Amino acid sequence: MHSLGIAVGIALAGTVGVNALDNGVGRLPVLGYNTWNAYHCDIDEDLVLETAKLMKSLGLQDAGYNYVNIDDCYSEKNRSADGFIVEDHIRFKSGMKSLTDQIHALGFRTGIYSDSGWFTCGGYPGSFQNEERDIKTFQDWGFDYLKYDNCAIPYDSIIRQGIVGKYQRMADAITKLAQETGKPPILYSLCEWGWTTGDIAPEWDSLANIINFNSFLTTSTDFYGRNDLDMLQIGNGNLTLEETKSHFTAWALMKSPLLIGTNLSAITPEVLDVLKNPEILAVNQDSVVGESISPFRWGINPDWTSNSSFPAQYWSGRSENGTVIMLLNTLNEPASMAFNLTESPWIRAGRQYSVRDLWTHTDNGTAVRNFTVEAVPPHGVVALLLKDAGDEPDGLFPECSVWWQCTDKNGTRVGG
């Protein structure tokens, strides 16, 4: 119930694209924190403020994580007599505005949660038929971001909307409020369960399932709109360090928002280093290329095979600084992984490429035609940045790296 769908800057348009004001809101994936995975309903103002302070002291803010978001269960169970959502008078006794002021003073933006139905998934007031009232309340409280869920859906005879129309109601309210107040629109992150997997769990099977599902949706991601693969389970459960790196790499390179769901007071230095990897984060936050990486070969399965346990293994995509490659060992044992460079649609034939390892932070020579990584750990990942380094050396045989149908101008087949 808490998997997110498409994060948009201002409003939906059709079923895929978005309309966005030219003010930068929602252009890049959000980096930040969400309370749900670590705490569920066990939240209060002290915990949220302490989390923001930890984000700062642990260096996560400096790494780019600039949102602190409150999830479900923050309000009273009933609206006020005049119809407004009211923060829990015990757990948020100082009021939401006081809390967001303190978080903003630390240099963060803030996020809140609601639902497109009658109630939230936790049974608190939803925003259906109260969209304009609620978004105004959230803005008055000082929030910059809205996570919008999908529980307690009204009867068809009441809602009389399709999937998009159900969420367009809040998008319209956000647009109207921004126009009336002249303030930047609240960032809108919606959840529509038909567009997403189930909730993420801190185990490899869950990660593999989400990666598989999203491998068929990568073309829907670009600036101002992206598939959200759900919150980061880094530091939770029984994930190995290699699985943790794979989780973070896949989420970041597929341009998902990166919302930490970990108890930061218990985070280990190794996990913190994963979250702060500057070279992986730079791809996620690329200001020139907004697209996700996509599979160019599935690996152990035929291409375009949906397999929730063994998703695509060979991925690539454009970036401002070169071609990004992700090699994901979905197997339960170590594996060597090799590919022909031109299998990626972003690599040019007849050229050689310098190789940068985005996890070891080393320059690993020059690749000519092919690249191989030995003994990738079970459920492990390799993330590379390939940059054009000029023409490949003369005299290579065969004349084509992929010899099938390689032909001289006189018609002679070569290399076969």
Coordinates of N, CA, C and O in Angstrom, one line a residue, residues 271-405:
V271 N 26.8 1.0 5.2 CA 25.6 1.4 4.6 C 25.5 2.9 4.3 O 25.0 3.3 3.3
L272 N 26.0 3.7 5.2 CA 26.1 5.1 5.0 C 26.9 5.4 3.7 O 26.5 6.3 2.9
D273 N 28.0 4.7 3.5 CA 28.8 4.9 2.4 C 28.1 4.6 1.1 O 28.3 5.2 0.1
V274 N 27.2 3.6 1.1 CA 26.4 3.2 0.0 C 25.5 4.4 -0.4 O 25.4 4.8 -1.5
L275 N 24.8 4.9 0.6 CA 23.8 6.0 0.4 C 24.5 7.3 -0.1 O 23.9 8.1 -0.8
K276 N 25.8 7.4 0.2 CA 26.5 8.7 -0.1 C 27.4 8.6 -1.3 O 28.1 9.5 -1.6
N277 N 27.3 7.4 -2.1 CA 28.2 7.3 -3.2 C 28.0 8.4 -4.2 O 27.0 8.5 -4.9
P278 N 28.9 9.3 -4.3 CA 28.7 10.5 -5.2 C 28.6 10.2 -6.6 O 27.9 11.0 -7.4
E279 N 29.3 9.2 -7.1 CA 29.2 8.9 -8.6 C 27.9 8.3 -9.0 O 27.4 8.5 -10.1
I280 N 27.3 7.5 -8.1 CA 26.0 6.9 -8.4 C 24.9 8.0 -8.3 O 24.0 8.1 -9.1
L281 N 25.0 8.8 -7.2 CA 24.1 9.9 -7.1 C 24.1 10.9 -8.2 O 23.1 11.5 -8.6
A282 N 25.3 11.1 -8.8 CA 25.4 12.1 -9.9 C 24.6 11.6 -11.1 O 24.1 12.5 -11.8
V283 N 24.6 10.3 -11.3 CA 23.7 9.8 -12.4 C 22.3 10.0 -12.2 O 21.5 10.5 -13.0
N284 N 21.9 9.7 -10.9 CA 20.5 9.9 -10.5 C 20.0 11.4 -10.7 O 18.9 11.7 -11.1
Q285 N 20.9 12.3 -10.4 CA 20.6 13.7 -10.4 C 21.2 14.4 -11.7 O 21.3 15.7 -11.7
D286 N 21.4 13.7 -12.7 CA 21.9 14.3 -14.0 C 20.9 15.3 -14.5 O 19.8 15.1 -14.7
S287 N 21.5 16.5 -14.7 CA 20.6 17.7 -15.1 C 20.5 17.8 -16.6 O 19.7 18.6 -17.1
V288 N 21.2 16.9 -17.4 CA 21.1 16.9 -18.8 C 20.3 15.8 -19.4 O 19.5 15.9 -20.3
V289 N 20.4 14.6 -18.8 CA 19.7 13.4 -19.2 C 18.8 12.9 -18.1 O 19.3 12.6 -17.0
G290 N 17.5 12.9 -18.4 CA 16.5 12.5 -17.3 C 16.1 11.0 -17.5 O 15.3 10.5 -16.6
E291 N 16.5 10.3 -18.5 CA 16.0 9.0 -18.8 C 16.6 8.0 -17.8 O 17.7 8.1 -17.3
S292 N 15.9 6.9 -17.7 CA 16.3 5.7 -16.9 C 17.3 4.9 -17.8 O 17.2 4.9 -19.0
I293 N 18.1 4.1 -17.2 CA 18.8 3.0 -17.9 C 17.8 2.0 -18.3 O 16.7 1.9 -17.7
S294 N 18.1 1.2 -19.3 CA 17.2 0.2 -19.8 C 18.0 -1.1 -20.1 O 19.1 -1.0 -20.4
P295 N 17.3 -2.3 -20.0 CA 18.0 -3.5 -20.4 C 18.4 -3.5 -21.9 O 17.6 -3.1 -22.7
F296 N 19.6 -4.0 -22.2 CA 20.0 -4.3 -23.6 C 20.1 -5.8 -23.8 O 20.1 -6.2 -24.9
R297 N 20.2 -6.5 -22.7 CA 20.2 -8.0 -22.8 C 19.7 -8.5 -21.4 O 20.1 -8.0 -20.4
W298 N 18.8 -9.5 -21.5 CA 18.3 -10.0 -20.2 C 19.2 -11.0 -19.5 O 19.2 -11.1 -18.3
G299 N 20.1 -11.7 -20.2 CA 21.1 -12.5 -19.5 C 20.7 -14.0 -19.6 O 20.7 -14.6 -20.6
I300 N 20.3 -14.6 -18.4 CA 20.0 -16.0 -18.4 C 18.7 -16.3 -19.0 O 18.4 -17.4 -19.4
N301 N 17.8 -15.3 -19.2 CA 16.5 -15.4 -19.9 C 16.6 -14.8 -21.3 O 17.3 -13.9 -21.5
P302 N 15.7 -15.3 -22.2 CA 15.6 -14.6 -23.4 C 15.2 -13.2 -23.2 O 14.5 -12.9 -22.3
D303 N 15.6 -12.3 -24.1 CA 15.2 -10.9 -24.0 C 13.7 -10.7 -23.9 O 12.9 -11.5 -24.5
W304 N 13.3 -9.7 -23.1 CA 11.9 -9.4 -22.9 C 11.1 -10.4 -22.1 O 9.9 -10.4 -22.1
T305 N 11.9 -11.3 -21.4 CA 11.2 -12.2 -20.5 C 11.0 -11.6 -19.1 O 11.9 -11.1 -18.5
S306 N 9.7 -11.7 -18.7 CA 9.4 -11.3 -17.3 C 9.7 -12.4 -16.3 O 9.1 -13.5 -16.5
N307 N 10.6 -12.2 -15.4 CA 10.9 -13.2 -14.4 C 11.2 -12.5 -13.1 O 12.2 -11.8 -12.9
S308 N 10.2 -12.6 -12.2 CA 10.3 -11.8 -10.9 C 11.5 -12.2 -10.0 O 11.8 -11.5 -9.1
S309 N 12.1 -13.4 -10.3 CA 13.2 -13.9 -9.5 C 14.5 -13.6 -10.1 O 15.5 -13.4 -9.5
F310 N 14.5 -13.5 -11.5 CA 15.8 -13.3 -12.2 C 15.6 -12.3 -13.3 O 15.4 -12.6 -14.5
P311 N 15.6 -11.0 -12.9 CA 15.3 -10.0 -13.9 C 16.5 -9.7 -14.9 O 17.5 -10.4 -14.8
A312 N 16.3 -8.8 -15.7 CA 17.3 -8.4 -16.7 C 18.6 -8.1 -16.0 O 18.7 -7.5 -14.9
Q313 N 19.7 -8.5 -16.7 CA 21.1 -8.4 -16.0 C 22.0 -7.4 -16.7 O 22.9 -6.9 -16.0
Y314 N 21.7 -7.0 -17.9 CA 22.6 -6.1 -18.7 C 21.8 -4.8 -19.0 O 20.9 -4.9 -19.8
W315 N 22.2 -3.7 -18.5 CA 21.5 -2.4 -18.7 C 22.5 -1.3 -19.1 O 23.7 -1.4 -18.8
S316 N 21.9 -0.3 -19.8 CA 22.7 0.8 -20.2 C 21.8 2.0 -20.4 O 20.6 1.9 -20.5
G317 N 22.4 3.2 -20.4 CA 21.7 4.4 -20.6 C 22.6 5.6 -20.8 O 23.8 5.5 -20.5
R318 N 22.1 6.6 -21.3 CA 22.9 7.9 -21.6 C 23.0 8.6 -20.3 O 22.2 8.5 -19.3
S319 N 24.1 9.4 -20.2 CA 24.3 10.4 -19.1 C 25.0 11.6 -19.7 O 25.6 11.5 -20.8
E320 N 25.1 12.6 -18.9 CA 25.8 13.8 -19.3 C 27.3 13.5 -19.6 O 27.9 14.2 -20.5
N321 N 27.8 12.5 -18.9 CA 29.3 12.3 -19.0 C 29.7 11.0 -19.7 O 30.8 10.7 -19.7
G322 N 28.7 10.3 -20.3 CA 29.0 9.1 -21.0 C 27.9 8.1 -20.9 O 26.8 8.4 -20.5
T323 N 28.2 6.9 -21.3 CA 27.3 5.8 -21.3 C 27.4 5.0 -19.9 O 28.5 4.6 -19.5
V324 N 26.3 4.9 -19.2 CA 26.2 4.2 -18.0 C 25.8 2.7 -18.2 O 24.9 2.4 -19.0
I325 N 26.6 1.8 -17.6 CA 26.3 0.4 -17.7 C 26.1 -0.2 -16.3 O 26.8 0.2 -15.4
M326 N 25.0 -1.0 -16.2 CA 24.8 -1.7 -15.0 C 24.8 -3.2 -15.3 O 24.0 -3.6 -16.1
L327 N 25.7 -3.9 -14.7 CA 25.7 -5.4 -14.8 C 25.2 -6.0 -13.4 O 25.8 -5.7 -12.4
L328 N 24.0 -6.6 -13.5 CA 23.4 -7.1 -12.2 C 23.4 -8.6 -12.2 O 22.8 -9.3 -13.1
N329 N 24.1 -9.2 -11.3 CA 24.2 -10.7 -11.2 C 23.0 -11.1 -10.4 O 23.0 -11.1 -9.1
T330 N 21.9 -11.5 -11.0 CA 20.7 -12.0 -10.3 C 20.8 -13.4 -9.8 O 19.9 -13.9 -9.2
L331 N 21.9 -14.1 -10.2 CA 22.1 -15.5 -9.8 C 22.4 -15.6 -8.3 O 22.9 -14.7 -7.7
N332 N 22.3 -16.8 -7.8 CA 22.6 -17.1 -6.4 C 24.0 -17.6 -6.2 O 24.4 -18.0 -5.1
E333 N 24.9 -17.4 -7.2 CA 26.3 -17.8 -7.1 C 27.1 -16.8 -7.9 O 26.5 -16.0 -8.8
P334 N 28.4 -16.7 -7.7 CA 29.2 -15.7 -8.5 C 29.1 -16.0 -9.9 O 28.9 -17.2 -10.3
A335 N 29.3 -15.0 -10.8 CA 29.2 -15.2 -12.2 C 30.1 -14.2 -12.9 O 30.2 -13.0 -12.5
S336 N 30.7 -14.6 -14.0 CA 31.4 -13.7 -14.9 C 30.4 -13.1 -15.8 O 29.5 -13.8 -16.3
M337 N 30.5 -11.8 -16.1 CA 29.5 -11.1 -16.9 C 30.3 -10.4 -18.0 O 31.2 -9.6 -17.8
A338 N 29.9 -10.7 -19.3 CA 30.6 -10.1 -20.4 C 29.6 -9.6 -21.4 O 28.5 -10.2 -21.6
F339 N 30.0 -8.6 -22.2 CA 29.1 -8.1 -23.2 C 29.9 -7.4 -24.3 O 31.0 -6.9 -24.1
N340 N 29.3 -7.4 -25.5 CA 29.9 -6.7 -26.6 C 29.4 -5.2 -26.5 O 28.2 -4.9 -26.2
L341 N 30.4 -4.3 -26.6 CA 30.0 -2.9 -26.3 C 28.8 -2.4 -27.1 O 28.0 -1.7 -26.6
T342 N 28.8 -2.8 -28.4 CA 27.7 -2.3 -29.2 C 26.3 -2.9 -29.0 O 25.4 -2.6 -29.6
E343 N 26.3 -3.9 -28.0 CA 25.0 -4.3 -27.6 C 24.2 -3.2 -27.0 O 22.9 -3.1 -27.0
S344 N 24.9 -2.3 -26.3 CA 24.2 -1.1 -25.8 C 23.9 -0.1 -27.0 O 24.8 0.1 -27.8
P345 N 22.7 0.4 -27.1 CA 22.4 1.3 -28.2 C 23.2 2.6 -28.1 O 23.1 3.4 -29.1
W346 N 23.9 2.9 -27.0 CA 24.5 4.2 -26.8 C 26.0 4.1 -27.1 O 26.8 5.1 -26.9
I347 N 26.5 2.9 -27.6 CA 27.9 2.7 -27.9 C 28.1 2.7 -29.4 O 27.4 2.0 -30.1
R348 N 29.1 3.4 -29.9 CA 29.4 3.4 -31.3 C 30.4 2.4 -31.8 O 31.4 2.1 -31.1
A349 N 30.1 1.7 -32.9 CA 31.0 0.7 -33.5 C 32.3 1.4 -33.9 O 32.3 2.6 -34.3
G350 N 33.4 0.7 -33.8 CA 34.7 1.3 -34.3 C 35.3 2.2 -33.3 O 36.3 2.9 -33.7
R351 N 34.8 2.4 -32.1 CA 35.4 3.3 -31.1 C 35.8 2.5 -29.9 O 35.3 1.4 -29.6
Q352 N 36.8 3.1 -29.2 CA 37.1 2.5 -27.9 C 36.7 3.4 -26.8 O 36.4 4.6 -27.0
Y353 N 36.5 2.8 -25.6 CA 35.9 3.6 -24.5 C 36.7 3.4 -23.2 O 37.1 2.3 -22.8
S354 N 37.0 4.5 -22.5 CA 37.6 4.5 -21.2 C 36.5 4.0 -20.2 O 35.3 4.2 -20.4
V355 N 37.0 3.3 -19.2 CA 36.0 2.6 -18.3 C 36.3 3.2 -16.8 O 37.4 3.1 -16.3
R356 N 35.2 3.7 -16.3 CA 35.2 4.2 -14.9 C 34.3 3.3 -14.1 O 33.1 3.1 -14.4
D357 N 34.8 2.8 -13.0 CA 34.0 1.9 -12.0 C 33.4 2.9 -11.0 O 34.2 3.5 -10.2
L358 N 32.1 2.9 -10.9 CA 31.4 3.9 -10.1 C 31.3 3.4 -8.6 O 30.9 4.2 -7.8
W359 N 31.8 2.2 -8.3 CA 31.8 1.7 -6.9 C 33.2 1.7 -6.4 O 33.5 2.1 -5.2
T360 N 34.2 1.3 -7.2 CA 35.6 1.3 -6.7 C 36.2 2.7 -6.9 O 37.3 3.0 -6.3
H361 N 35.5 3.6 -7.7 CA 36.0 4.9 -8.0 C 37.4 4.9 -8.6 O 38.3 5.7 -8.3
T362 N 37.6 3.9 -9.5 CA 38.8 3.8 -10.2 C 38.6 3.8 -11.7 O 37.6 3.5 -12.3
D363 N 39.7 4.3 -12.4 CA 39.7 4.2 -13.9 C 40.3 2.9 -14.3 O 41.4 2.6 -13.9
N364 N 39.6 2.1 -15.1 CA 39.9 0.7 -15.3 C 40.3 0.5 -16.8 O 39.9 -0.5 -17.4
G365 N 41.1 1.4 -17.3 CA 41.7 1.2 -18.7 C 40.7 1.5 -19.8 O 39.7 2.3 -19.6
T366 N 40.9 0.9 -20.9 CA 40.1 1.1 -22.1 C 39.5 -0.1 -22.6 O 40.2 -1.2 -22.7
A367 N 38.2 -0.1 -22.9 CA 37.5 -1.2 -23.5 C 37.5 -1.1 -25.0 O 37.1 -0.1 -25.6
V368 N 37.8 -2.2 -25.7 CA 37.7 -2.3 -27.2 C 36.8 -3.4 -27.5 O 37.2 -4.6 -27.3
R369 N 35.7 -3.1 -28.1 CA 34.8 -4.1 -28.6 C 34.0 -4.9 -27.5 O 32.8 -5.1 -27.6
N370 N 34.7 -5.4 -26.5 CA 34.1 -6.2 -25.5 C 34.5 -5.8 -24.1 O 35.6 -5.2 -23.9
F371 N 33.7 -6.2 -23.1 CA 34.1 -6.0 -21.7 C 33.7 -7.1 -20.8 O 32.5 -7.6 -21.0
T372 N 34.5 -7.6 -19.9 CA 34.2 -8.7 -19.1 C 34.5 -8.4 -17.6 O 35.6 -7.7 -17.3
V373 N 33.7 -8.8 -16.7 CA 33.9 -8.7 -15.3 C 33.8 -10.1 -14.7 O 32.8 -10.8 -14.9
E374 N 34.9 -10.5 -14.1 CA 35.0 -11.8 -13.5 C 34.4 -11.8 -12.1 O 34.5 -10.9 -11.4
A375 N 33.7 -12.9 -11.8 CA 33.3 -13.2 -10.4 C 32.5 -12.1 -9.8 O 32.8 -11.7 -8.7
V376 N 31.4 -11.7 -10.5 CA 30.5 -10.7 -9.8 C 29.8 -11.5 -8.7 O 29.2 -12.6 -8.9
P377 N 29.8 -11.0 -7.5 CA 29.2 -11.7 -6.4 C 27.7 -12.0 -6.6 O 27.0 -11.3 -7.4
P378 N 27.2 -13.0 -5.9 CA 25.7 -13.3 -6.0 C 24.9 -12.1 -5.6 O 25.2 -11.4 -4.6
H379 N 24.0 -11.7 -6.4 CA 23.1 -10.6 -6.3 C 23.9 -9.3 -6.2 O 23.4 -8.3 -5.6
G380 N 25.1 -9.3 -6.8 CA 26.0 -8.1 -6.8 C 25.8 -7.3 -8.0 O 25.1 -7.7 -9.0
V381 N 26.5 -6.2 -8.1 CA 26.3 -5.2 -9.2 C 27.6 -4.7 -9.6 O 28.6 -4.5 -8.7
V382 N 27.8 -4.3 -10.8 CA 28.9 -3.5 -11.4 C 28.3 -2.3 -12.0 O 27.4 -2.5 -12.9
A383 N 28.7 -1.1 -11.7 CA 28.3 0.1 -12.3 C 29.4 0.8 -13.0 O 30.5 1.1 -12.3
L384 N 29.3 1.0 -14.3 CA 30.4 1.6 -15.1 C 30.0 2.9 -15.8 O 28.8 3.0 -16.2
L385 N 30.9 3.7 -16.1 CA 30.7 4.9 -16.9 C 31.7 4.8 -18.1 O 33.0 4.8 -17.8
L386 N 31.2 4.6 -19.3 CA 32.1 4.5 -20.5 C 32.1 5.8 -21.2 O 31.0 6.3 -21.6
K387 N 33.3 6.3 -21.5 CA 33.5 7.5 -22.3 C 34.2 7.2 -23.6 O 35.2 6.5 -23.6
D388 N 33.8 7.8 -24.7 CA 34.4 7.7 -26.0 C 35.9 8.1 -25.9 O 36.1 9.3 -25.4
A389 N 36.8 7.3 -26.3 CA 38.2 7.6 -26.2 C 38.8 7.5 -27.6 O 40.1 7.3 -27.7
G390 N 38.0 7.7 -28.7 CA 38.6 7.8 -30.0 C 38.4 6.5 -30.8 O 37.8 5.5 -30.3
D391 N 39.0 6.4 -32.0 CA 38.9 5.3 -32.8 C 39.6 4.1 -32.2 O 40.6 4.2 -31.5
E392 N 39.0 2.9 -32.4 CA 39.7 1.7 -31.9 C 40.9 1.4 -32.7 O 41.1 2.0 -33.8
P393 N 41.9 0.7 -32.2 CA 43.2 0.4 -32.9 C 42.9 -0.2 -34.3 O 42.0 -0.9 -34.5
D394 N 43.9 0.2 -35.2 CA 43.8 -0.4 -36.6 C 44.2 -1.9 -36.5 O 44.9 -2.4 -35.6
G395 N 43.7 -2.6 -37.6 CA 44.1 -4.0 -37.8 C 43.4 -5.0 -37.0 O 43.9 -6.2 -36.9
L396 N 42.3 -4.7 -36.3 CA 41.6 -5.7 -35.5 C 40.9 -6.6 -36.4 O 40.5 -6.3 -37.5
F397 N 40.9 -7.9 -36.0 CA 40.2 -8.9 -36.8 C 39.2 -9.7 -35.9 O 39.6 -10.0 -34.7
P398 N 38.0 -9.9 -36.3 CA 37.4 -9.5 -37.6 C 37.1 -8.0 -37.7 O 37.3 -7.3 -36.7
E399 N 36.8 -7.6 -38.9 CA 36.6 -6.2 -39.1 C 35.4 -5.6 -38.4 O 35.2 -4.4 -38.2
C400 N 34.5 -6.5 -37.9 CA 33.3 -6.1 -37.2 C 33.3 -6.9 -35.8 O 33.6 -8.1 -35.8
S401 N 33.0 -6.2 -34.8 CA 33.0 -6.9 -33.5 C 31.8 -7.9 -33.4 O 31.9 -8.9 -32.7
V402 N 30.8 -7.6 -34.1 CA 29.7 -8.5 -34.3 C 29.7 -8.9 -35.8 O 29.3 -8.2 -36.6
W403 N 30.2 -10.1 -36.0 CA 30.6 -10.4 -37.4 C 29.4 -10.8 -38.3 O 29.5 -10.8 -39.5
W404 N 28.3 -11.2 -37.7 CA 27.1 -11.6 -38.5 C 26.7 -10.5 -39.4 O 26.4 -9.4 -39.0
Q405 N 26.7 -10.8 -40.7 CA 26.3 -9.8 -41.7 C 27.4 -8.7 -41.9 O 27.1 -7.7 -42.6

